Amino acid sequence: RKGKYDQALTHCRTPVQKDRVYSLMAERYMNQKSYVLAADFYAKTKRSFEEVCLKFIALQQRDALKKYLE
């Protein structure tokens, strides 16, 4: 809630907790329109491949989509 994601990651003990933090980081960057950074964090999550790809396609963010696919 405070946006201290790096600090939160150091306290994660399970993959589910890390996935949640990475998802929140990705959403934060999406809201800030930093799509390539968001792609980096989406790639670390268990989010549906199709869901993430469709987000970037809908926003016409080819660079972010390419980064995610890499």
N, CA, C and O atoms as a MOPAC input file, in Angstrom:
PM7 MOZYME 1SCF
protein

 N      0.81500 1    -1.20500 1     0.00000 1
 C      0.00000 1     0.00000 1     0.00000 1
 C      0.85600 1     1.26400 1     0.00000 1
 O      0.42300 1     2.30200 1    -0.50200 1
 N      2.04300 1     1.19000 1     0.54700 1
 C      2.90300 1     2.37000 1     0.65100 1
 C      3.81600 1     2.54700 1    -0.55900 1
 O      4.51400 1     3.55500 1    -0.66400 1
 N      3.81600 1     1.58300 1    -1.46500 1
 C      4.65500 1     1.68900 1    -2.64800 1
 C      6.10700 1     1.30700 1    -2.42600 1
 O      6.95800 1     1.59900 1    -3.26600 1
 N      6.40000 1     0.66700 1    -1.32100 1
 C      7.77100 1     0.24000 1    -1.02400 1
 C      7.96200 1    -1.20200 1    -1.51100 1
 O      8.14600 1    -2.12900 1    -0.72200 1
 N      7.91300 1    -1.35300 1    -2.81900 1
 C      7.92000 1    -2.68200 1    -3.41800 1
 C      9.24300 1    -3.41200 1    -3.23700 1
 O      9.25500 1    -4.61300 1    -2.96900 1
 N     10.34700 1    -2.70600 1    -3.37900 1
 C     11.65000 1    -3.35600 1    -3.20100 1
 C     11.80200 1    -3.88300 1    -1.77900 1
 O     12.31900 1    -4.97800 1    -1.55800 1
 N     11.35500 1    -3.10400 1    -0.84500 1
 C     11.41000 1    -3.53200 1     0.55000 1
 C     10.47300 1    -4.72000 1     0.77600 1
 O     10.80900 1    -5.65100 1     1.50800 1
 N      9.31600 1    -4.68400 1     0.15500 1
 C      8.35800 1    -5.78400 1     0.29300 1
 C      8.94500 1    -7.08700 1    -0.24800 1
 O      8.73800 1    -8.15300 1     0.33000 1
 N      9.67700 1    -6.99600 1    -1.35800 1
 C     10.26200 1    -8.19900 1    -1.94300 1
 C     11.24400 1    -8.88200 1    -0.99500 1
 O     11.35900 1   -10.10800 1    -0.98600 1
 N     11.94000 1    -8.09200 1    -0.21000 1
 C     12.90400 1    -8.69200 1     0.72200 1
 C     12.20600 1    -9.48900 1     1.82300 1
 O     12.82500 1   -10.34100 1     2.46100 1
 N     10.93300 1    -9.21600 1     2.04600 1
 C     10.17900 1    -9.90800 1     3.09400 1
 C      9.32400 1   -11.04900 1     2.55800 1
 O      8.68600 1   -11.76000 1     3.33500 1
 N      9.30300 1   -11.23100 1     1.25000 1
 C      8.50600 1   -12.31100 1     0.66400 1
 C      9.14900 1   -13.65700 1     0.97300 1
 O     10.36000 1   -13.83700 1     0.84100 1
 N      8.31400 1   -14.58300 1     1.38300 1
 C      8.81200 1   -15.91800 1     1.72200 1
 C      8.31400 1   -16.97900 1     0.75600 1
 O      8.87200 1   -18.07500 1     0.69400 1
 N      7.28300 1   -16.66700 1     0.01000 1
 C      6.72600 1   -17.65600 1    -0.91400 1
 C      6.65800 1   -17.06300 1    -2.32600 1
 O      6.64500 1   -15.84300 1    -2.49500 1
 N      6.61300 1   -17.92800 1    -3.32200 1
 C      6.45800 1   -17.44900 1    -4.69700 1
 C      5.14800 1   -16.66600 1    -4.91200 1
 O      5.09200 1   -15.74600 1    -5.72800 1
 N      4.12400 1   -17.03800 1    -4.18400 1
 C      2.84000 1   -16.33400 1    -4.30000 1
 C      2.97800 1   -14.88900 1    -3.82300 1
 O      2.42100 1   -13.97400 1    -4.42800 1
 N      3.71100 1   -14.69400 1    -2.75300 1
 C      3.92700 1   -13.33700 1    -2.25300 1
 C      4.73000 1   -12.50600 1    -3.25100 1
 O      4.40000 1   -11.34800 1    -3.50400 1
 N      5.77800 1   -13.09200 1    -3.81300 1
 C      6.57600 1   -12.37700 1    -4.81100 1
 C      5.73700 1   -12.04200 1    -6.03800 1
 O      5.84300 1   -10.94800 1    -6.59400 1
 N      4.90900 1   -12.98300 1    -6.45400 1
 C      4.04000 1   -12.75500 1    -7.60500 1
 C      3.12200 1   -11.56100 1    -7.36100 1
 O      2.90800 1   -10.74400 1    -8.25600 1
 N      2.59500 1   -11.46600 1    -6.17800 1
 C      1.70900 1   -10.34600 1    -5.82500 1
 C      2.44700 1    -9.01200 1    -5.88700 1
 O      1.91900 1    -8.03300 1    -6.41400 1
 N      3.64800 1    -8.97100 1    -5.35700 1
 C      4.43000 1    -7.73400 1    -5.36600 1
 C      4.78700 1    -7.34800 1    -6.80100 1
 O      4.64700 1    -6.18700 1    -7.18400 1
 N      5.24600 1    -8.31600 1    -7.59200 1
 C      5.58000 1    -8.01700 1    -8.99100 1
 C      4.35100 1    -7.54700 1    -9.77100 1
 O      4.45500 1    -6.66200 1   -10.62000 1
 N      3.20200 1    -8.13100 1    -9.48800 1
 C      1.96300 1    -7.70500 1   -10.15500 1
 C      1.62200 1    -6.25800 1    -9.80000 1
 O      1.23600 1    -5.46900 1   -10.66300 1
 N      1.76800 1    -5.93000 1    -8.53700 1
 C      1.49500 1    -4.55600 1    -8.11000 1
 C      2.47800 1    -3.57000 1    -8.73600 1
 O      2.10100 1    -2.45600 1    -9.09800 1
 N      3.72800 1    -3.98000 1    -8.86100 1
 C      4.72700 1    -3.11800 1    -9.49600 1
 C      4.38300 1    -2.90400 1   -10.97500 1
 O      4.47100 1    -1.78900 1   -11.48900 1
 N      3.99700 1    -3.96900 1   -11.63600 1
 C      3.62400 1    -3.86500 1   -13.04500 1
 C      2.42900 1    -2.93100 1   -13.22400 1
 O      2.42500 1    -2.08900 1   -14.12300 1
 N      1.42900 1    -3.07500 1   -12.38200 1
 C      0.24900 1    -2.21100 1   -12.46900 1
 C      0.61600 1    -0.75400 1   -12.20400 1
 O      0.08800 1     0.15200 1   -12.84900 1
 N      1.51100 1    -0.53300 1   -11.26300 1
 C      1.95500 1     0.83400 1   -10.96300 1
 C      2.58600 1     1.47500 1   -12.20200 1
 O      2.28500 1     2.61800 1   -12.54500 1
 N      3.46100 1     0.72500 1   -12.86200 1
 C      4.09900 1     1.26200 1   -14.05900 1
 C      3.10700 1     1.41400 1   -15.21200 1
 O      3.24500 1     2.32700 1   -16.02600 1
 N      2.12500 1     0.54600 1   -15.29000 1
 C      1.07600 1     0.71000 1   -16.30500 1
 C      0.32700 1     2.01500 1   -16.06500 1
 O      0.07700 1     2.77000 1   -17.00400 1
 N     -0.02800 1     2.28200 1   -14.82700 1
 C     -0.74700 1     3.51500 1   -14.48900 1
 C      0.08400 1     4.75600 1   -14.76200 1
 O     -0.45800 1     5.81800 1   -15.06800 1
 N      1.40100 1     4.62400 1   -14.65200 1
 C      2.30300 1     5.74300 1   -14.92600 1
 C      2.68000 1     5.82900 1   -16.40800 1
 O      3.44300 1     6.70300 1   -16.81800 1
 N      2.13300 1     4.91100 1   -17.19800 1
 C      2.39500 1     4.82800 1   -18.64500 1
 C      3.86000 1     4.53100 1   -18.95100 1
 O      4.38800 1     4.93500 1   -19.98700 1
 N      4.49700 1     3.82800 1   -18.04200 1
 C      5.86100 1     3.33100 1   -18.25400 1
 C      5.72900 1     1.86800 1   -18.67000 1
 O      6.01400 1     0.94900 1   -17.90300 1
 N      5.28800 1     1.69100 1   -19.90300 1
 C      4.87700 1     0.37200 1   -20.36200 1
 C      6.01700 1    -0.63400 1   -20.46300 1
 O      5.81600 1    -1.81200 1   -20.16700 1
 N      7.20100 1    -0.20700 1   -20.86900 1
 C      8.32200 1    -1.13800 1   -20.97600 1
 C      8.73800 1    -1.64300 1   -19.59700 1
 O      9.05100 1    -2.82200 1   -19.43300 1
 N      8.74000 1    -0.75600 1   -18.61500 1
 C      9.02300 1    -1.19100 1   -17.24200 1
 C      7.94300 1    -2.15100 1   -16.74400 1
 O      8.24000 1    -3.14600 1   -16.08300 1
 N      6.70600 1    -1.84500 1   -17.06300 1
 C      5.60700 1    -2.73200 1   -16.67100 1
 C      5.80600 1    -4.11500 1   -17.28100 1
 O      5.55800 1    -5.12900 1   -16.62900 1
 N      6.24900 1    -4.15100 1   -18.52100 1
 C      6.48000 1    -5.43200 1   -19.19700 1
 C      7.51900 1    -6.26600 1   -18.46400 1
 O      7.37000 1    -7.48200 1   -18.34200 1
 N      8.56500 1    -5.61900 1   -17.98000 1
 C      9.58500 1    -6.33600 1   -17.21000 1
 C      8.98900 1    -7.03000 1   -15.99600 1
 O      9.31500 1    -8.18100 1   -15.70400 1
 N      8.12800 1    -6.33100 1   -15.30300 1
 C      7.55200 1    -6.91000 1   -14.08900 1
 C      6.44400 1    -7.91300 1   -14.39400 1
 O      6.30100 1    -8.90500 1   -13.67900 1
 N      5.66400 1    -7.67400 1   -15.43800 1
 C      4.67100 1    -8.68200 1   -15.82900 1
 C      5.34400 1    -9.99800 1   -16.17800 1
 O      4.79800 1   -11.06900 1   -15.91700 1
 N      6.53000 1    -9.91800 1   -16.76900 1
 C      7.24700 1   -11.13400 1   -17.14900 1
 C      7.64600 1   -11.96500 1   -15.93000 1
 O      7.89300 1   -13.16400 1   -16.05900 1
 N      7.71000 1   -11.35800 1   -14.77500 1
 C      8.07700 1   -12.06500 1   -13.54500 1
 C      6.86900 1   -12.63200 1   -12.80900 1
 O      7.01400 1   -13.28400 1   -11.77500 1
 N      5.67500 1   -12.38000 1   -13.34800 1
 C      4.45900 1   -12.83300 1   -12.67500 1
 C      3.90300 1   -14.09500 1   -13.31800 1
 O      4.38000 1   -14.56100 1   -14.35300 1
 N      2.89700 1   -14.61900 1   -12.68100 1
 C      2.16800 1   -15.77700 1   -13.20500 1
 C      0.91600 1   -15.33700 1   -13.95800 1
 O      0.03800 1   -16.15100 1   -14.24600 1
 N      0.83900 1   -14.05500 1   -14.27200 1
 C     -0.31800 1   -13.55300 1   -15.00500 1
 C     -0.45500 1   -14.28200 1   -16.33500 1
 O      0.53000 1   -14.73600 1   -16.91800 1
 N     -1.66500 1   -14.38200 1   -16.79200 1
 C     -1.94300 1   -15.04400 1   -18.05700 1
 C     -1.19800 1   -14.34900 1   -19.19400 1
 O     -1.26600 1   -13.13000 1   -19.34900 1
 N     -0.49000 1   -15.14500 1   -19.98000 1
 C      0.24200 1   -14.64000 1   -21.13200 1
 C     -0.67200 1   -13.82800 1   -22.04600 1
 O     -0.31500 1   -12.73700 1   -22.48900 1
 N     -1.84800 1   -14.37300 1   -22.31900 1
 C     -2.79700 1   -13.72000 1   -23.20300 1
 C     -3.28300 1   -12.39500 1   -22.63200 1
 O     -3.40900 1   -11.40900 1   -23.35800 1
 N     -3.55300 1   -12.37400 1   -21.33800 1
 C     -4.02800 1   -11.15700 1   -20.67100 1
 C     -3.02700 1   -10.01600 1   -20.82700 1
 O     -3.39400 1    -8.89600 1   -21.18200 1
 N     -1.76800 1   -10.31600 1   -20.55900 1
 C     -0.73800 1    -9.27600 1   -20.63400 1
 C     -0.53700 1    -8.82200 1   -22.07500 1
 O     -0.45600 1    -7.62300 1   -22.34200 1
 N     -0.45700 1    -9.75600 1   -22.98800 1
 C     -0.28400 1    -9.38800 1   -24.40000 1
 C     -1.43200 1    -8.50800 1   -24.88400 1
 O     -1.20300 1    -7.50900 1   -25.56600 1
 N     -2.65100 1    -8.86900 1   -24.53800 1
 C     -3.80700 1    -8.08100 1   -24.96600 1
 C     -3.79300 1    -6.67100 1   -24.38000 1
 O     -4.24800 1    -5.73000 1   -25.03100 1
 N     -3.28000 1    -6.51300 1   -23.16900 1
 C     -3.16400 1    -5.16700 1   -22.57900 1
 C     -2.28200 1    -4.28100 1   -23.44100 1
 O     -2.64200 1    -3.14700 1   -23.75800 1
 N     -1.12600 1    -4.80600 1   -23.81400 1
 C     -0.19600 1    -4.01500 1   -24.60600 1
 C     -0.70000 1    -3.80100 1   -26.03200 1
 O     -0.48400 1    -2.73800 1   -26.61500 1
 N     -1.36000 1    -4.78900 1   -26.58600 1
 C     -1.92600 1    -4.64400 1   -27.93400 1
 C     -3.01300 1    -3.58100 1   -27.93200 1
 O     -3.05900 1    -2.74100 1   -28.83100 1
 N     -3.89200 1    -3.60900 1   -26.92900 1
 C     -4.98800 1    -2.63500 1   -26.84900 1
 C     -4.45900 1    -1.20900 1   -26.73000 1
 O     -5.07200 1    -0.26500 1   -27.22600 1
 N     -3.31500 1    -1.06600 1   -26.06600 1
 C     -2.71200 1     0.26000 1   -25.88500 1
 C     -1.74600 1     0.62000 1   -27.01000 1
 O     -1.13600 1     1.69000 1   -27.00000 1
 N     -1.61500 1    -0.28100 1   -27.97400 1
 C     -0.70400 1    -0.10200 1   -29.11000 1
 C      0.73100 1     0.15100 1   -28.64000 1
 O      1.42800 1     1.02600 1   -29.15500 1
 N      1.14200 1    -0.62600 1   -27.66800 1
 C      2.47700 1    -0.50000 1   -27.09100 1
 C      3.36200 1    -1.64600 1   -27.58900 1
 O      3.58700 1    -2.62900 1   -26.88200 1
 N      3.84900 1    -1.50200 1   -28.80100 1
 C      4.63300 1    -2.57200 1   -29.42300 1
 C      5.97100 1    -2.79900 1   -28.71900 1
 O      6.40700 1    -3.94100 1   -28.57800 1
 N      6.61600 1    -1.74000 1   -28.28400 1
 C      7.90500 1    -1.90500 1   -27.59600 1
 C      7.72800 1    -2.68700 1   -26.29700 1
 O      8.53300 1    -3.56000 1   -25.97300 1
 N      6.67400 1    -2.36700 1   -25.56400 1
 C      6.39600 1    -3.07800 1   -24.31900 1
 C      6.04800 1    -4.53500 1   -24.61000 1
 O      6.49600 1    -5.43600 1   -23.90100 1
 N      5.26200 1    -4.76300 1   -25.63400 1
 C      4.89000 1    -6.13200 1   -26.00400 1
 C      6.14500 1    -6.91400 1   -26.39300 1
 O      6.31600 1    -8.06200 1   -25.98200 1
 N      6.99900 1    -6.31000 1   -27.16400 1
 C      8.23900 1    -6.97400 1   -27.56200 1
 C      9.09400 1    -7.31100 1   -26.33600 1
 O      9.63600 1    -8.41200 1   -26.23400 1
 N      9.21000 1    -6.36700 1   -25.41800 1
 C      9.97300 1    -6.59400 1   -24.18700 1
 C      9.37600 1    -7.74500 1   -23.38700 1
 O     10.11000 1    -8.59200 1   -22.87700 1
 N      8.07500 1    -7.78200 1   -23.27400 1
 C      7.39700 1    -8.83800 1   -22.55300 1
 C      7.65600 1   -10.19200 1   -23.21000 1
 O      7.90900 1   -11.18300 1   -22.52500 1
 N      7.59400 1   -10.22700 1   -24.50900 1
 C      7.79700 1   -11.48700 1   -25.23200 1
 C      9.23900 1   -11.98200 1   -25.14000 1
 O      9.49600 1   -13.18500 1   -25.18100 1
 N     10.16300 1   -11.05500 1   -25.01700 1
 C     11.57500 1   -11.45400 1   -24.86500 1
 C     11.78100 1   -12.13400 1   -23.53700 1
 O     12.89700 1   -12.54300 1   -23.22000 1

